mmCIF file of C-alpha atoms in Angstrom:
data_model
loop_
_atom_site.group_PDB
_atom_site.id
_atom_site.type_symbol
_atom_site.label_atom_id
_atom_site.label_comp_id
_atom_site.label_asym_id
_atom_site.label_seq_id
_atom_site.Cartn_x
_atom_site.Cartn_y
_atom_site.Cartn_z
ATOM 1 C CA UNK A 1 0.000 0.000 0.000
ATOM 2 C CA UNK A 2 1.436 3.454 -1.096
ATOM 3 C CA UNK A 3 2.277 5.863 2.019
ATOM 4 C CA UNK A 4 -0.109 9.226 2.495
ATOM 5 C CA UNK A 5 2.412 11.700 2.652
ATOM 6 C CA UNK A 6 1.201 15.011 4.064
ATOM 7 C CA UNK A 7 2.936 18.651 5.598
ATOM 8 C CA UNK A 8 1.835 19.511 9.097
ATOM 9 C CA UNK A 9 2.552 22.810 11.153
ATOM 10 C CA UNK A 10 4.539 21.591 14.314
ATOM 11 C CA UNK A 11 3.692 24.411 17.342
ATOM 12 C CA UNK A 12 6.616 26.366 16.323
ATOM 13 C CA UNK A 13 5.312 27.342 12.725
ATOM 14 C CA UNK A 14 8.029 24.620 11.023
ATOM 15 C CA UNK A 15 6.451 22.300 8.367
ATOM 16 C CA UNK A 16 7.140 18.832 9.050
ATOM 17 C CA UNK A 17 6.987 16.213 6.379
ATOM 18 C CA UNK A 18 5.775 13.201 7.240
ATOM 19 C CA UNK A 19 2.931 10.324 6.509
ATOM 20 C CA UNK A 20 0.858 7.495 7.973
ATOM 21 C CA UNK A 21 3.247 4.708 7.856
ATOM 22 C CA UNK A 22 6.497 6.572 8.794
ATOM 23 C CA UNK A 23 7.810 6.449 5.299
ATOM 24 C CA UNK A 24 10.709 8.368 3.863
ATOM 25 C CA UNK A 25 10.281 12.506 3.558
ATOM 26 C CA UNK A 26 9.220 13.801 0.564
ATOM 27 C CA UNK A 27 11.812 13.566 -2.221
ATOM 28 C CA UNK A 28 13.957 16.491 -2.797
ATOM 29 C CA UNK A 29 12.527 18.232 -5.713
ATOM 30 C CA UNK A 30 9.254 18.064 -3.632
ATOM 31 C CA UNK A 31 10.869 19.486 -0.645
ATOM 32 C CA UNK A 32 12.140 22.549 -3.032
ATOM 33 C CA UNK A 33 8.517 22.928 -4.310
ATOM 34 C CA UNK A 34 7.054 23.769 -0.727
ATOM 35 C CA UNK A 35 10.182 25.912 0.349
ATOM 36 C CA UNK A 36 9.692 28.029 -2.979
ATOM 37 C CA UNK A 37 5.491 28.055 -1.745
ATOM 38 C CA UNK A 38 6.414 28.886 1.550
ATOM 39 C CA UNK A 39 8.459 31.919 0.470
ATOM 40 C CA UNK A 40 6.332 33.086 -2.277
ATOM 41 C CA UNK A 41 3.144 32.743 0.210
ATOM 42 C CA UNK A 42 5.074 35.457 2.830
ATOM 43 C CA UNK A 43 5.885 37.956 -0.111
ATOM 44 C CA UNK A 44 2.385 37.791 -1.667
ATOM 45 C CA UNK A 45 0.177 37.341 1.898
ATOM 46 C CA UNK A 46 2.203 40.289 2.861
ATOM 47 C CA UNK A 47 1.434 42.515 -0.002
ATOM 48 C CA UNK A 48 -1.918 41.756 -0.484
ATOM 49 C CA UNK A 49 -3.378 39.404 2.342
ATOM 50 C CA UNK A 50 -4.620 36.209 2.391
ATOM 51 C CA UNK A 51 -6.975 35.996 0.281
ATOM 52 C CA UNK A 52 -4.376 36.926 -2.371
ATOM 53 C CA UNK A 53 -4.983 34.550 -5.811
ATOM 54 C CA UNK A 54 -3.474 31.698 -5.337
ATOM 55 C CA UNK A 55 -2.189 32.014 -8.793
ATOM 56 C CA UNK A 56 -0.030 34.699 -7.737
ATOM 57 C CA UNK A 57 1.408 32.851 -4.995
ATOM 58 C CA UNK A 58 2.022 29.874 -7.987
ATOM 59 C CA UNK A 59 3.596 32.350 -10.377
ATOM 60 C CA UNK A 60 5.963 33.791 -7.898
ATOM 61 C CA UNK A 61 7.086 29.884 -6.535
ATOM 62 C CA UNK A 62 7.455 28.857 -10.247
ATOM 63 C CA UNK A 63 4.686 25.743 -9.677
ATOM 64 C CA UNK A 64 1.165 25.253 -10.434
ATOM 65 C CA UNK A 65 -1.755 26.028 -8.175
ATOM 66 C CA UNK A 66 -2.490 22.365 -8.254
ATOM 67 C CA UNK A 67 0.898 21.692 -6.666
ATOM 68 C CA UNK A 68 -0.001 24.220 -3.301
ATOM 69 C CA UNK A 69 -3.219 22.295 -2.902
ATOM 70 C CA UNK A 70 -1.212 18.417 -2.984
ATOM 71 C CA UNK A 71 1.804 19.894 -0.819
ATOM 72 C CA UNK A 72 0.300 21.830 1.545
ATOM 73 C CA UNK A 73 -3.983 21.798 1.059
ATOM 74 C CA UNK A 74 -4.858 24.807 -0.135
ATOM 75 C CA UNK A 75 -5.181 28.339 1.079
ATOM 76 C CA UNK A 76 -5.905 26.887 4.494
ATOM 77 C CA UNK A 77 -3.056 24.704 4.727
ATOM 78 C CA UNK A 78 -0.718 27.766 3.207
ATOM 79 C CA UNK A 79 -2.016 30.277 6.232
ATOM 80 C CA UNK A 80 -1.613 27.673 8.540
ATOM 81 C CA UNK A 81 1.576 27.074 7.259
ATOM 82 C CA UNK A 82 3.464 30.851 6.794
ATOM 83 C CA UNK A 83 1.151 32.838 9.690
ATOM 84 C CA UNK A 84 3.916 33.470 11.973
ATOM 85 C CA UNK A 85 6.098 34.583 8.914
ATOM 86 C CA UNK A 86 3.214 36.550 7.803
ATOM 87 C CA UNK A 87 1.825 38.296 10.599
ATOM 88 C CA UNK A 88 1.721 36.477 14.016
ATOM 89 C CA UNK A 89 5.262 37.758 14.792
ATOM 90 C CA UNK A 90 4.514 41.340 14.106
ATOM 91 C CA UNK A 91 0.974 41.133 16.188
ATOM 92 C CA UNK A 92 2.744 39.571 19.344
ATOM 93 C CA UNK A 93 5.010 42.190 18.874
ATOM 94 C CA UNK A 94 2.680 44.983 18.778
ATOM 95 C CA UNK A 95 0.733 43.717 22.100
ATOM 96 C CA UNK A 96 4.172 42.774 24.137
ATOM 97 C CA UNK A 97 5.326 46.708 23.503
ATOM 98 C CA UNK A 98 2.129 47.820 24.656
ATOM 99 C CA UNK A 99 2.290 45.613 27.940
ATOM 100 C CA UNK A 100 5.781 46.812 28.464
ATOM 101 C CA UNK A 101 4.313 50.791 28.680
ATOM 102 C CA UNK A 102 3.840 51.281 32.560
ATOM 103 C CA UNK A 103 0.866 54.374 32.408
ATOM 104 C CA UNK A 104 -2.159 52.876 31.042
ATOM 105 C CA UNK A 105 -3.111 55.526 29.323
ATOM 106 C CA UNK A 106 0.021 55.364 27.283
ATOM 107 C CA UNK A 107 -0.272 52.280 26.974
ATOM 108 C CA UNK A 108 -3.687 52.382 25.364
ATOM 109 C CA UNK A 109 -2.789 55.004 23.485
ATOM 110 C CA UNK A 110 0.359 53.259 22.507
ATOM 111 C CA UNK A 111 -1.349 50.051 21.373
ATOM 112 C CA UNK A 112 -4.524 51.494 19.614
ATOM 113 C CA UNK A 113 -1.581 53.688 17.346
ATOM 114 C CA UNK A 114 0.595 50.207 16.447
ATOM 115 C CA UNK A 115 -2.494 48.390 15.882
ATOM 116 C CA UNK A 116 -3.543 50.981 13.199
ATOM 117 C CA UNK A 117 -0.262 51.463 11.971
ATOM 118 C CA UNK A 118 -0.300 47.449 11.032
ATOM 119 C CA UNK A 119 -3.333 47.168 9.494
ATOM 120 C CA UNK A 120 -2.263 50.110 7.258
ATOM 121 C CA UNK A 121 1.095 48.609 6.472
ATOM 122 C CA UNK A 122 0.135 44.568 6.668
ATOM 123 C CA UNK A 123 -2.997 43.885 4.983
ATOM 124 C CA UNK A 124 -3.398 40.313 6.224
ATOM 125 C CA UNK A 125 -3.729 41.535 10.013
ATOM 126 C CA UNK A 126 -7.063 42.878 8.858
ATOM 127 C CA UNK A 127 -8.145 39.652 7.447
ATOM 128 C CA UNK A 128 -7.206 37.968 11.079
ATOM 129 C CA UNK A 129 -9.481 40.766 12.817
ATOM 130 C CA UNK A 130 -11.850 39.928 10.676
ATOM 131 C CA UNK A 131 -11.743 36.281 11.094
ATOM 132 C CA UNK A 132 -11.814 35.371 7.631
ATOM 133 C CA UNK A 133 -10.455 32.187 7.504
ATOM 134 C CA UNK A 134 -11.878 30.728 10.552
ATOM 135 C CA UNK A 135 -10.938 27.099 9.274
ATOM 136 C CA UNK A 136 -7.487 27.660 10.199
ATOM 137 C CA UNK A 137 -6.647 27.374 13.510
ATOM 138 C CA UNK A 138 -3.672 29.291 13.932
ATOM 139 C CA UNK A 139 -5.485 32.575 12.846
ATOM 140 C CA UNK A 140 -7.950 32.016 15.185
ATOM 141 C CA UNK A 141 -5.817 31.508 17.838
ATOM 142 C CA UNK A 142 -4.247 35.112 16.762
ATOM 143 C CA UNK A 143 -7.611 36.726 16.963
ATOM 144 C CA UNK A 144 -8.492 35.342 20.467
ATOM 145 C CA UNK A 145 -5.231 36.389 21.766
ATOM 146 C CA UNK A 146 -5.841 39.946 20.572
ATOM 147 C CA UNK A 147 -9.465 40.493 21.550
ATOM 148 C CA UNK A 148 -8.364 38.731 25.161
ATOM 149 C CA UNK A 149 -5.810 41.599 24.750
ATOM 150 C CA UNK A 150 -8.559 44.038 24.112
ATOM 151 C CA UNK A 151 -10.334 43.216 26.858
ATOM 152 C CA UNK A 152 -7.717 43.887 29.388
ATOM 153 C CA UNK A 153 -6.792 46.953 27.877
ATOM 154 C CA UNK A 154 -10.180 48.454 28.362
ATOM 155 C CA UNK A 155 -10.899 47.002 32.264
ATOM 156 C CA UNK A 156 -7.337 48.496 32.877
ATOM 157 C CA UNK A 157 -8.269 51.887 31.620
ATOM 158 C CA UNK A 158 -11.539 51.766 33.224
ATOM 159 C CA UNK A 159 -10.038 51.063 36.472
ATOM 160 C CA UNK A 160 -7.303 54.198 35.964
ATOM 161 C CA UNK A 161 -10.110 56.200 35.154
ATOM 162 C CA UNK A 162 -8.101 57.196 31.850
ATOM 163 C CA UNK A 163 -11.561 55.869 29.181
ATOM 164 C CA UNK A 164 -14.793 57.321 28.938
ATOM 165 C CA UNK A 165 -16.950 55.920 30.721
ATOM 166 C CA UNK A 166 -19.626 54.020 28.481
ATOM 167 C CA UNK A 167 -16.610 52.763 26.174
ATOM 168 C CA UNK A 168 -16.765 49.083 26.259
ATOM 169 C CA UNK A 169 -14.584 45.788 25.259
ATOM 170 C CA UNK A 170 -17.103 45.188 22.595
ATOM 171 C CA UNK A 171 -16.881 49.029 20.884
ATOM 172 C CA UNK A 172 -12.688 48.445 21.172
ATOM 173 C CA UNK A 173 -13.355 45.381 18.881
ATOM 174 C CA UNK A 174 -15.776 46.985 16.820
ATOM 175 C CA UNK A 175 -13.447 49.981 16.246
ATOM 176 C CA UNK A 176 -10.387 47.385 15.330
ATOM 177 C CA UNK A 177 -13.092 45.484 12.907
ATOM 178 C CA UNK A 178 -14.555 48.657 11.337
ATOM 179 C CA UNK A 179 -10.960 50.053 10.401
ATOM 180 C CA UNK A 180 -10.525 46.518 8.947
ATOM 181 C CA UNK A 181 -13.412 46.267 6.990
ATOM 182 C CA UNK A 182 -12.605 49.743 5.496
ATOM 183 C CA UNK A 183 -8.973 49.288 4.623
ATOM 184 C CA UNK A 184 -9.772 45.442 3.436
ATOM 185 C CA UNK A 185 -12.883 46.734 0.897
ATOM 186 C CA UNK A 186 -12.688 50.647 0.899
ATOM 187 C CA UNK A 187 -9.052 51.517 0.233
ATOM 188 C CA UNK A 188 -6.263 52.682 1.780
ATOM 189 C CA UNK A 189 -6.636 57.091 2.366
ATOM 190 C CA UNK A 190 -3.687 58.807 2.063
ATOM 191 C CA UNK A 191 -1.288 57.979 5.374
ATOM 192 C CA UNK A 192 -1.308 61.147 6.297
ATOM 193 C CA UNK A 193 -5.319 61.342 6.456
ATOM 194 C CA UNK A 194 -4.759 57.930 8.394
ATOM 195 C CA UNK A 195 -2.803 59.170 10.705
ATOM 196 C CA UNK A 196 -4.920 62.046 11.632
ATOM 197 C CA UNK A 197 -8.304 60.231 11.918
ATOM 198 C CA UNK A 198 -5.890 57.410 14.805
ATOM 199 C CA UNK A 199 -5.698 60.791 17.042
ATOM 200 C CA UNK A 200 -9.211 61.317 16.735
ATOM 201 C CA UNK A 201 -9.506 57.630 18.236
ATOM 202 C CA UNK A 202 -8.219 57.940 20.530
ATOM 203 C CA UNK A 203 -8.793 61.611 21.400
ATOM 204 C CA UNK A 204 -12.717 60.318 21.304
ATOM 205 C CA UNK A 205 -12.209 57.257 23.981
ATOM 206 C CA UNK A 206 -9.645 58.365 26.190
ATOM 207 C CA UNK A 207 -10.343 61.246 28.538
ATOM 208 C CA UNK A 208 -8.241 64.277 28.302
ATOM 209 C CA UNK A 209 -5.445 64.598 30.753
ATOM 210 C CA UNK A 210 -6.803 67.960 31.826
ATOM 211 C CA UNK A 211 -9.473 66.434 33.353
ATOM 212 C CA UNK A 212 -7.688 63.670 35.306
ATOM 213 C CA UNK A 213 -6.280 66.639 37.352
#
């Protein structure tokens, strides 16, 4: 009976080759056809997300799309399989500089600023806010972790006294998933314009520092 040789994710992001009767890896030309995947899905996920065409991804690895769906199962597989190179890195970043910051309200402000600043630069953080791919599990994971994130930010500036005081968990997400929704399917304004409109965030939830005195 032939061996079913598949790729899994191991915890660290690695792929690991391997199939249900421990058979041999996957030859080497095969093993060069989901390196060159794996590199052309970070370059094209982080240009244009993941819902990117697949043929683009194809194009830039120099295979066909039918050879992403055998190696690695399709778009699924592929985000499972290049999230942390993607965008997981960049998001843990963003919230472990924010927990470093000691004032909460710097921190908030801190955070809410980063946040935007990502999902200006890296396109595919809005489709994890968004939960677009909620068959993969590692995305999933990444939007828990933020909106548990979320949560804690606002019950921490609640307790300072530093946020208005009807601002909730649920309008934080809403704010992070409306900003998503426009970038993803609206267009990206002019940075500048962007910019701007992040002070008026957060000059519209956080209360002035004038009034804390």
């Amino acid at each position: 009976m032939t061996a079913r040789i598949k790729l899994v994710v191991d915890p660290g992001g690695a792929c690991v080759m391997t199939d249900s009767r421990s058979a041999p890896a996957l030859r080497a030309d095969a093993r060069r056809n989901v390196d060159r995947i794996r590199r052309a899905a970070v370059q094209v996920f982080r240009e244009q997300g993941f819902s990117a065409p697949l043929e683009e991804v194809a194009a830039v690895a120099n295979v066909s799309k039918a050879t992403i769906f055998n190696r690695l199962g399709g778009r699924v597989g592929l985000i499972d399989a290049v999230i942390d190179d993607v965008v997981a890195e960049e998001l843990r970043t963003v919230i472990e500089d924010a927990r470093s910051v000691v004032e909460v309200r710097e921190r908030i402000c801190s955070y809410i600023g980063a946040l935007r600043d990502l999902q200006y630069r890296l396109p595919a953080v809005n489709d994890v806010l968004l939960q677009e791919y909620r068959d993969s599990e590692p995305l999933l994971a990444l939007c828990h972790a933020g909106t548990a994130f979320h949560d804690s930010l606002v019950a921490q500036g609640h307790a300072e006294g530093v946020l208005v005081h009807d601002f909730t968990a649920a309008d934080f997400q809403a704010l992070a998933r409306d900003n998503a929704l426009a970038l993803k399917y609206g267009g990206r304004p002019p940075r500048a314009d962007y910019d701007r409109r992040t002070a008026f965030v957060v000059g519209g939830i956080c209360i002035s520092t004038g009034a804390l005195v």
